[in-house]
mmCIF file of C-alpha atoms and ligand atoms in Angstrom:
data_model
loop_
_atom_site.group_PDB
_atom_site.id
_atom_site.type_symbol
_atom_site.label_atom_id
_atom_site.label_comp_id
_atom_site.label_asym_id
_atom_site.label_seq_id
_atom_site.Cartn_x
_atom_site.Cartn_y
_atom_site.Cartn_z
ATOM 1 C CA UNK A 658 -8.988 -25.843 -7.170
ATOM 2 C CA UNK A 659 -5.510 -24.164 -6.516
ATOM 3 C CA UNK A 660 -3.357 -24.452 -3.123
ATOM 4 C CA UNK A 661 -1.812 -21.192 -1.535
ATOM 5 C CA UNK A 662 -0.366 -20.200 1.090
ATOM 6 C CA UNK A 663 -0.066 -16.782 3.170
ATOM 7 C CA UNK A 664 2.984 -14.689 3.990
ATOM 8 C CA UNK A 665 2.500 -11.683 6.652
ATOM 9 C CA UNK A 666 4.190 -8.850 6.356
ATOM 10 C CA UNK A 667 3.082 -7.013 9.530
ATOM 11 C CA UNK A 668 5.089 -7.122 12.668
ATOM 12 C CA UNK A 669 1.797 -5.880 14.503
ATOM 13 C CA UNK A 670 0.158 -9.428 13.695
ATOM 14 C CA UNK A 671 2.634 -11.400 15.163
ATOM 15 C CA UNK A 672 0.277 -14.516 16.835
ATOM 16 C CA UNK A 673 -1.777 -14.203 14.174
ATOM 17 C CA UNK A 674 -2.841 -16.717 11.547
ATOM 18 C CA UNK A 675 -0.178 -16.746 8.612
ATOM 19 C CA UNK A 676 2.393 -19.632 7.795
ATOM 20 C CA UNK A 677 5.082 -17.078 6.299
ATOM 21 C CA UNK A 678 6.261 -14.280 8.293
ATOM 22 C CA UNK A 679 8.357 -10.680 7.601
ATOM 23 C CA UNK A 680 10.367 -11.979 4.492
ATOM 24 C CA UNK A 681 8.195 -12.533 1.535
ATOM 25 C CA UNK A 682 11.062 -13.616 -0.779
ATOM 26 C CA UNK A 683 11.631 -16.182 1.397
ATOM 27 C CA UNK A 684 8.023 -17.073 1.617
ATOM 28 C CA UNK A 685 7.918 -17.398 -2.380
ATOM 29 C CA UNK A 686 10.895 -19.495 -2.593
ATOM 30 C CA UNK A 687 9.406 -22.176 0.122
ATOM 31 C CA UNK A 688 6.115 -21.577 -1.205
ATOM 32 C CA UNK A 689 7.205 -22.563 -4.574
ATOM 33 C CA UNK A 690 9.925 -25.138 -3.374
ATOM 34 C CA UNK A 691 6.435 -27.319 -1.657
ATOM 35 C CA UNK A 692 4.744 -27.029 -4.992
ATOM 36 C CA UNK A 693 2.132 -24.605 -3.570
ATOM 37 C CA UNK A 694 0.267 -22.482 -6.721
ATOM 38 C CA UNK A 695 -0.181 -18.905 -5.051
ATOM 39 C CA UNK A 696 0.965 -16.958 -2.313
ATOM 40 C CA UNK A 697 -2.219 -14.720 0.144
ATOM 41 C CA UNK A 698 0.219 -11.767 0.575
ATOM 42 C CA UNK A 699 -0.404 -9.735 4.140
ATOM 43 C CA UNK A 700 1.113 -6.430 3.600
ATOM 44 C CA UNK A 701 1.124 -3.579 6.069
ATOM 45 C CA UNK A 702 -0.050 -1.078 3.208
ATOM 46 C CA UNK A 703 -0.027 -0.464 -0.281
ATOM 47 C CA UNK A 704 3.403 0.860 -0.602
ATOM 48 C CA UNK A 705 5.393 -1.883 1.383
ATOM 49 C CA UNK A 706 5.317 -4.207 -1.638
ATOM 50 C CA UNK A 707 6.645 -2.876 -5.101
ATOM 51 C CA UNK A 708 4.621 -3.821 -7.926
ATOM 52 C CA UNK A 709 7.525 -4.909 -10.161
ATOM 53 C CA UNK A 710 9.592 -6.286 -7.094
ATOM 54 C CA UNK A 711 6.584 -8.866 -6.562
ATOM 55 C CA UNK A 712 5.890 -9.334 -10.152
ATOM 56 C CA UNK A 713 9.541 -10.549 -10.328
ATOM 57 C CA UNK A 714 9.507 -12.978 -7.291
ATOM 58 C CA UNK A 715 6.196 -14.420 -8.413
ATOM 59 C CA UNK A 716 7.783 -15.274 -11.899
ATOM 60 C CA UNK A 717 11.251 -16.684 -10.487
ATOM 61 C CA UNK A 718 9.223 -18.720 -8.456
ATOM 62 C CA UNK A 719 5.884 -20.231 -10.901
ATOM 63 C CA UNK A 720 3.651 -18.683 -8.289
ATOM 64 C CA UNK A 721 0.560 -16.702 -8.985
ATOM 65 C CA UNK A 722 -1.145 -13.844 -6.329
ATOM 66 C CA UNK A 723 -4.340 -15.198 -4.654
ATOM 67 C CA UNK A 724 -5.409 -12.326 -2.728
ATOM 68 C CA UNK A 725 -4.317 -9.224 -0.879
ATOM 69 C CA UNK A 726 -5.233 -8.604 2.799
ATOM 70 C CA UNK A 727 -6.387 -5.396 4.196
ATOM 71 C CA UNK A 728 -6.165 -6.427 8.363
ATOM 72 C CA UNK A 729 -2.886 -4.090 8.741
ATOM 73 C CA UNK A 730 -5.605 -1.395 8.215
ATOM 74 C CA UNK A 731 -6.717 -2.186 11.666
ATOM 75 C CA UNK A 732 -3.873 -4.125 13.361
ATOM 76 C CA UNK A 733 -1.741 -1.060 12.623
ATOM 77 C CA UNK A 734 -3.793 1.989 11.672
ATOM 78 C CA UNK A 735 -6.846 1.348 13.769
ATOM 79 C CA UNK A 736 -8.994 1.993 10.642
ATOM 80 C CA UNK A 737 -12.580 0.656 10.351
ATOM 81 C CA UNK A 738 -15.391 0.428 7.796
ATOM 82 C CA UNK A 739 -17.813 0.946 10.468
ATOM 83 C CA UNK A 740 -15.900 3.466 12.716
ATOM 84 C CA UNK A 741 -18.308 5.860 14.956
ATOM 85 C CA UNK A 742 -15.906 8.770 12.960
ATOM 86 C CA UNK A 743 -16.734 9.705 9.368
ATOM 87 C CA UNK A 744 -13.176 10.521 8.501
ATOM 88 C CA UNK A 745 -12.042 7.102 9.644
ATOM 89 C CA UNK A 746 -14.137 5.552 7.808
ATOM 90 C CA UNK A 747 -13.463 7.664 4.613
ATOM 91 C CA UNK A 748 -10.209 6.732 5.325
ATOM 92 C CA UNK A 749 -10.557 2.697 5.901
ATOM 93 C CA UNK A 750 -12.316 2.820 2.646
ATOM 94 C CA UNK A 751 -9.335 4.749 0.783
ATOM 95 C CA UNK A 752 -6.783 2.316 2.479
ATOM 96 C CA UNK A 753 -8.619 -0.889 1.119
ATOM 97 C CA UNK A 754 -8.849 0.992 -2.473
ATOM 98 C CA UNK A 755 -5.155 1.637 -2.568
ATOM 99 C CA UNK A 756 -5.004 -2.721 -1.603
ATOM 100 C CA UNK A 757 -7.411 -3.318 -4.399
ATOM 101 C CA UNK A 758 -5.671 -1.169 -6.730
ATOM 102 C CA UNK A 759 -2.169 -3.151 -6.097
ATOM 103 C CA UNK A 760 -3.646 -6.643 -5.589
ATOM 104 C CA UNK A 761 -5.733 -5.722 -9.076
ATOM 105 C CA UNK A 762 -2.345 -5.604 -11.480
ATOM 106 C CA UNK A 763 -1.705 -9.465 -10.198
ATOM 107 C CA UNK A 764 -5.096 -10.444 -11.205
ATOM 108 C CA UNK A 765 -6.534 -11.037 -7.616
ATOM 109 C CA UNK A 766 -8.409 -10.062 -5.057
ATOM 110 C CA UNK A 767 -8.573 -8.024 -1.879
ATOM 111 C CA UNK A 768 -10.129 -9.305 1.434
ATOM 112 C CA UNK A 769 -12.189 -7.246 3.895
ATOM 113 C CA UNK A 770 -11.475 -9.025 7.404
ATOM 114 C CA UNK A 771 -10.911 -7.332 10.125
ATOM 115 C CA UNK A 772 -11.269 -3.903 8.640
ATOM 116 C CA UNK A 773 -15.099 -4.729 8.722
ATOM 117 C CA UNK A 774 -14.975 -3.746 12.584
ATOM 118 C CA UNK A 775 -18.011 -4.629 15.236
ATOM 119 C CA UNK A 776 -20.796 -2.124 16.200
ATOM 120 C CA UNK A 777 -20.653 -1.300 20.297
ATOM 121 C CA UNK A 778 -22.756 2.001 22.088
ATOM 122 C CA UNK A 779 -24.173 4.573 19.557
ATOM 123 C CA UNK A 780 -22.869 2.598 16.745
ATOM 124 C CA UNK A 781 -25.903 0.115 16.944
ATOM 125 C CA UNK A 782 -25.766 -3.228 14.514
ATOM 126 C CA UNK A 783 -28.555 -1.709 12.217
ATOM 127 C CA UNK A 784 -25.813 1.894 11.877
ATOM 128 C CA UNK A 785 -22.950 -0.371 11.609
ATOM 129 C CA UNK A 786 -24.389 -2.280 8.943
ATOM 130 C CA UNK A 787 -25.457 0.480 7.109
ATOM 131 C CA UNK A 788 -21.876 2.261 7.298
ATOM 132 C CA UNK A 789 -20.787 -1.656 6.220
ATOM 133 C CA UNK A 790 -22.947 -1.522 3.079
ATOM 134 C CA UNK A 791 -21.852 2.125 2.238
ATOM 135 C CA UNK A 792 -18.479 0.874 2.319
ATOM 136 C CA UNK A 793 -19.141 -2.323 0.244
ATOM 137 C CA UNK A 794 -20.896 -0.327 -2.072
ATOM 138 C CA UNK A 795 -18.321 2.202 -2.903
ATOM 139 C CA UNK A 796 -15.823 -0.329 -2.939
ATOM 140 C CA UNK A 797 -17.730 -2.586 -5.611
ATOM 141 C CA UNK A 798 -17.818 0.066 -7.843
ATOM 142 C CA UNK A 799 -14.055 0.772 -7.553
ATOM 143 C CA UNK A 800 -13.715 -3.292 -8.027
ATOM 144 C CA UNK A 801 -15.944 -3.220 -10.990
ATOM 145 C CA UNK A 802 -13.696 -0.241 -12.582
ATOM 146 C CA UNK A 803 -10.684 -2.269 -11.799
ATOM 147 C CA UNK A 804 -12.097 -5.450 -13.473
ATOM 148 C CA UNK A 805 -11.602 -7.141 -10.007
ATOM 149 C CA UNK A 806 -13.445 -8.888 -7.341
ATOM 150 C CA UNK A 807 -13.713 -8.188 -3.989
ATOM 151 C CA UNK A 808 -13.793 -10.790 -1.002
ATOM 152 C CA UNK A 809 -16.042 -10.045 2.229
ATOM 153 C CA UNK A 810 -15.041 -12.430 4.938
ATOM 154 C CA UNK A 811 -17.731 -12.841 7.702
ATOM 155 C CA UNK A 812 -15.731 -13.728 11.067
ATOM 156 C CA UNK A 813 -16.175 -15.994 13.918
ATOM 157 C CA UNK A 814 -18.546 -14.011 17.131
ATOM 158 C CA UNK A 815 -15.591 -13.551 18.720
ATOM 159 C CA UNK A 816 -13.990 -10.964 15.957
ATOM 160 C CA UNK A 817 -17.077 -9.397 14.946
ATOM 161 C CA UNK A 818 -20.533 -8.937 16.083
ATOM 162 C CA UNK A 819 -21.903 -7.966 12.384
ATOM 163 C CA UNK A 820 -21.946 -10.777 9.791
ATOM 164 C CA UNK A 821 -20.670 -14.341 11.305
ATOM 165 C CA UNK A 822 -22.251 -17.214 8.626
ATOM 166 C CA UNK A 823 -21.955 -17.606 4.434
ATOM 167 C CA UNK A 824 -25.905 -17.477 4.641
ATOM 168 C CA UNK A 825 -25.767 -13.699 6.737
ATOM 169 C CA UNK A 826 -23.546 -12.688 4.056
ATOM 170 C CA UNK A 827 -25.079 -14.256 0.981
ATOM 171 C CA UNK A 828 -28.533 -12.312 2.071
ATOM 172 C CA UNK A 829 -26.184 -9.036 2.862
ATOM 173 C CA UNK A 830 -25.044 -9.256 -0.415
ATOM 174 C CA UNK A 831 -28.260 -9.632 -2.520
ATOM 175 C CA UNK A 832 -29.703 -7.373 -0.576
ATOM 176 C CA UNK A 833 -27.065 -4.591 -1.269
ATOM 177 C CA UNK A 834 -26.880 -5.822 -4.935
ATOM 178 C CA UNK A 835 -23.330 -5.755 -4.997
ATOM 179 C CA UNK A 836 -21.851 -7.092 -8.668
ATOM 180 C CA UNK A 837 -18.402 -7.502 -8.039
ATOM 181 C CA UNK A 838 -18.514 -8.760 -4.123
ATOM 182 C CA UNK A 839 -17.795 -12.519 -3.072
ATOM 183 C CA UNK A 840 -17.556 -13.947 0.115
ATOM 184 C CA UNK A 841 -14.479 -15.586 1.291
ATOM 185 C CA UNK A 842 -15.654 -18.752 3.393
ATOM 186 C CA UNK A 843 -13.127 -19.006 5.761
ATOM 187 C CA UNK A 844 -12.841 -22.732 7.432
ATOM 188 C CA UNK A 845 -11.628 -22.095 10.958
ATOM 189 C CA UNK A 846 -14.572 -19.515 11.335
ATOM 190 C CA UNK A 847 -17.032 -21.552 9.964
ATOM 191 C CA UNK A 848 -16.374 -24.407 12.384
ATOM 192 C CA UNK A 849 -17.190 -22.165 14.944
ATOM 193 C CA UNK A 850 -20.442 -20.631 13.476
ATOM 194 C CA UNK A 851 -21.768 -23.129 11.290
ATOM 195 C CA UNK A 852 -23.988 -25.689 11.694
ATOM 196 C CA UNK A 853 -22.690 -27.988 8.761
ATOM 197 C CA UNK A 854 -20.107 -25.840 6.870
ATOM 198 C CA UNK A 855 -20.396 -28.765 3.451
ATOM 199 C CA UNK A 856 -23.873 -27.162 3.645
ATOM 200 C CA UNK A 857 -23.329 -23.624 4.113
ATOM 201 C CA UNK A 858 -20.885 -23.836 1.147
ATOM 202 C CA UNK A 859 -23.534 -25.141 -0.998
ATOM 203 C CA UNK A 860 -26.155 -23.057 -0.140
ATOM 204 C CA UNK A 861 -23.838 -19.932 -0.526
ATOM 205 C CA UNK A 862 -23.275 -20.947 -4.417
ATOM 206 C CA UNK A 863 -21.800 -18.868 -6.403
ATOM 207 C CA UNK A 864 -20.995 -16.229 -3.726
ATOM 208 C CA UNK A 865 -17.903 -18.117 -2.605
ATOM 209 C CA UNK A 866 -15.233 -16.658 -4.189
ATOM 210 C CA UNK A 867 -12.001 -17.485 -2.240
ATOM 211 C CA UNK A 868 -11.365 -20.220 0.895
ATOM 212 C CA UNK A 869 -9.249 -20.194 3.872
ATOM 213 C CA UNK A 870 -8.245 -23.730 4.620
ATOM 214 C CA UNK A 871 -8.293 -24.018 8.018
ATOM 215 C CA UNK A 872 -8.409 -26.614 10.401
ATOM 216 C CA UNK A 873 -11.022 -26.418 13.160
ATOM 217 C CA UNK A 874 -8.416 -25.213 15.772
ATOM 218 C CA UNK A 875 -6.304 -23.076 13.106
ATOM 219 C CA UNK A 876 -3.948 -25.266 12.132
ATOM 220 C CA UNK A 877 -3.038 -26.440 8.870
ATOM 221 C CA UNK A 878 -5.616 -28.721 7.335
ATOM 222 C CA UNK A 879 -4.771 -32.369 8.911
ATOM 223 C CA UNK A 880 -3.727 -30.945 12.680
ATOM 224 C CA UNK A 881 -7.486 -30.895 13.716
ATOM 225 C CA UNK A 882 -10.450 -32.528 13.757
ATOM 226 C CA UNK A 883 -12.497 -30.653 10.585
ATOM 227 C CA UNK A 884 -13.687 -33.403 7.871
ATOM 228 C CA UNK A 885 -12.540 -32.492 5.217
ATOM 229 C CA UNK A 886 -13.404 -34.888 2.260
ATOM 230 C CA UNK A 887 -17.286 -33.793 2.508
ATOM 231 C CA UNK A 888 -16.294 -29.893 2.219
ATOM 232 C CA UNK A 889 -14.419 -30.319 -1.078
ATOM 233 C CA UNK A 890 -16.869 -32.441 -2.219
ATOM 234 C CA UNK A 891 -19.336 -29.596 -1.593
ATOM 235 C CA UNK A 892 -16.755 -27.034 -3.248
ATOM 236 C CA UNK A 893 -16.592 -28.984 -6.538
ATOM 237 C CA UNK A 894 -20.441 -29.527 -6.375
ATOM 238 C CA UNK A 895 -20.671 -26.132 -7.033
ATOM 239 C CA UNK A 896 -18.235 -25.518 -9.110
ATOM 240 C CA UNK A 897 -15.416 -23.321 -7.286
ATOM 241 C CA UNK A 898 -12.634 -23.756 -8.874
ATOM 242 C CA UNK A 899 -10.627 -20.533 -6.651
ATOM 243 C CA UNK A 900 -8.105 -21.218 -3.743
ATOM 244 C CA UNK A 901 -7.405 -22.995 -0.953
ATOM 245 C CA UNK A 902 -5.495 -21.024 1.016
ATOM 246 C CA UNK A 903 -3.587 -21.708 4.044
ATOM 247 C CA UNK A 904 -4.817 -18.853 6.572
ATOM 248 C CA UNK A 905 -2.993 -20.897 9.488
ATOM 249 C CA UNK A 906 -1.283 -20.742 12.391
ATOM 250 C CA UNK A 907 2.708 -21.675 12.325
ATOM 251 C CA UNK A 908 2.492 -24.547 14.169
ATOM 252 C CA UNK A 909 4.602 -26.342 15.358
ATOM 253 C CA UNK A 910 6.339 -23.923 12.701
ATOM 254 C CA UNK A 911 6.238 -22.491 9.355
ATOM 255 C CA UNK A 912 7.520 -25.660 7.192
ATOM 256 C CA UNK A 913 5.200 -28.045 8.942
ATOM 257 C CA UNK A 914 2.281 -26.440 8.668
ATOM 258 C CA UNK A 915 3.010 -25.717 4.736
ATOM 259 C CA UNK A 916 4.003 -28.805 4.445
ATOM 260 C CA UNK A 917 1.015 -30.667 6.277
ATOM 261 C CA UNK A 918 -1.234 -27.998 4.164
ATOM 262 C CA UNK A 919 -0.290 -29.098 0.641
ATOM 263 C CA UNK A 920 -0.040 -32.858 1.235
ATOM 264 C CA UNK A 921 -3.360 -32.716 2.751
ATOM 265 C CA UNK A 922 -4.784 -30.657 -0.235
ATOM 266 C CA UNK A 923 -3.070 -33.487 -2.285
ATOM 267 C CA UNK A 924 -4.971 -35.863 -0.671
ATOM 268 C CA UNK A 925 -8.575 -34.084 -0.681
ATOM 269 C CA UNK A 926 -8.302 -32.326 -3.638
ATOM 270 C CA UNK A 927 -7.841 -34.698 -6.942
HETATM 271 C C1 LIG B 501 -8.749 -12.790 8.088
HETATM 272 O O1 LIG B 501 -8.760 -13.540 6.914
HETATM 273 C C2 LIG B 501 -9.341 -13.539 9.199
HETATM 274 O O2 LIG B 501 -9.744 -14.660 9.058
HETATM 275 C C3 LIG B 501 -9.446 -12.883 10.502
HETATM 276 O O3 LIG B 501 -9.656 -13.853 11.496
HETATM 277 C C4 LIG B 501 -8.258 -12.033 10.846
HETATM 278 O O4 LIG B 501 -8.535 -11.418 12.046
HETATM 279 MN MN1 LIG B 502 -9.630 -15.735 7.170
#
């Protein structure tokens, strides 16, 4: 397994979960200076980050990409795959294509969060989930033409209403018989929806296909009370071998939570 850490590039997030903020240069160089493999790059669209610009910082710095995320579709376009309006969702579609497309020249993936949206009024769970699969379906085939995977992140019941456990999105999944989907199994939100996350890892196989190392409050792994020695276990069990990512909170600030993150991925991860 590989460590990374995230870098947000999206003034509209501010508060939200990512150790590096605004200055991704920066990011790389601390990144890299803690030993980290892989920055989880939060860009605000497709354009903000210059292919040959990031392919640059990532070699000065030994650093690989570990995924690309799409949530400045919503935080700052208020775009959704299961928008009431046709033309939105045409649109949140297009906008996580044009993240694929970039994240796909680095060799890794893009993440559906956020952009996933809830169903409320005439947009009823069975319509939202049916806009949902149309979206993951169209978007599979663009990740298959790319040669690229795509991560689907179910979210705590607080962020969405649709898809909240590895098991709801393992049987999503088969059902839609999606090749080139995986689920990102994201700690924090599996603390709050799982009933033994070492087990929901496990039974969700080979569909995990990236990790968000979380503590149970969003901190960085170590400032919370998730076990994690029975989780890894369960990741090298069945065989993941993807990243660890820190998806955390910068608390009490940037440098101790990356620094708290890799020592205890050091200590969990041999
Ligand atoms: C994104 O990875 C995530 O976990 C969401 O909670 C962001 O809203
Ligand atoms: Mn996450």
């Amino acid at each position: 397994m590989k460590s990374a850490v995230t870098v947000s590039l999206v003034p509209e997030a501010r508060g939200g979960p990512f150790v590096y903020w605004d200055d991704l240069a920066a990011g790389c160089r601390a990144a890299a200076a803690l030993g980290f493999d892989a920055v989880e790059v939060f860009p605000p669209g497709p354009d903000a980050v210059a292919p040959d610009a990031l392919r640059a910082l990532l070699d000065d710095n030994g650093l690989s990409l570990a995924a690309v995320g799409t949530g400045a579709g919503w935080v700052k376009h208020k775009l959704s795959l299961t928008s009431p309006d046709a033309a939105v969702r045409d649109k949140a579609v297009a906008f996580v294509q044009s993240i694929m497309t970039l994240a796909a020249k680095f060799d890794a993936p893009a993440i559906i969060g956020s952009m996933q949206g809830k169903w409320d009024g005439a947009v009823t769970k069975p319509i939202a989930l049916r806009y949902l699969g149309s979206a993951l379906f169209k978007l599979d085939e663009h990740a298959h033409d790319l040669g690229t995977t795509l991560l689907y992140e179910p979210l705590n019941r607080y962020e969405t209403n649709l898809i909240n456990t590895l098991g709801d999105g393992v049987q999503f999944l088969a059902a839609l018989g999606t090749r080139s989907v995986k689920l990102l199994a994201d700690l924090y939100h599996m603390n709050i929806e799982e009933t033994n996350l070492a087990d929901a890892l496990r039974s969700a196989g080979p569909y995990v296909g990236h990790v968000h190392f979380a503590d149970s409050n969003r901190r960085a792994a170590g400032l919370g009370h998730t076990d994690f020695a029975p989780i890894v276990a369960a990741l090298v069990e069945i065989g993941y071998t993807g990243y660890l990512s820190a998806e955390v909170l910068p608390l009490p600030d940037s440098d101790t939570a990356a620094r708290t993150t890799i020592a205890n991925f050091r200590k969990y991860v041999t």
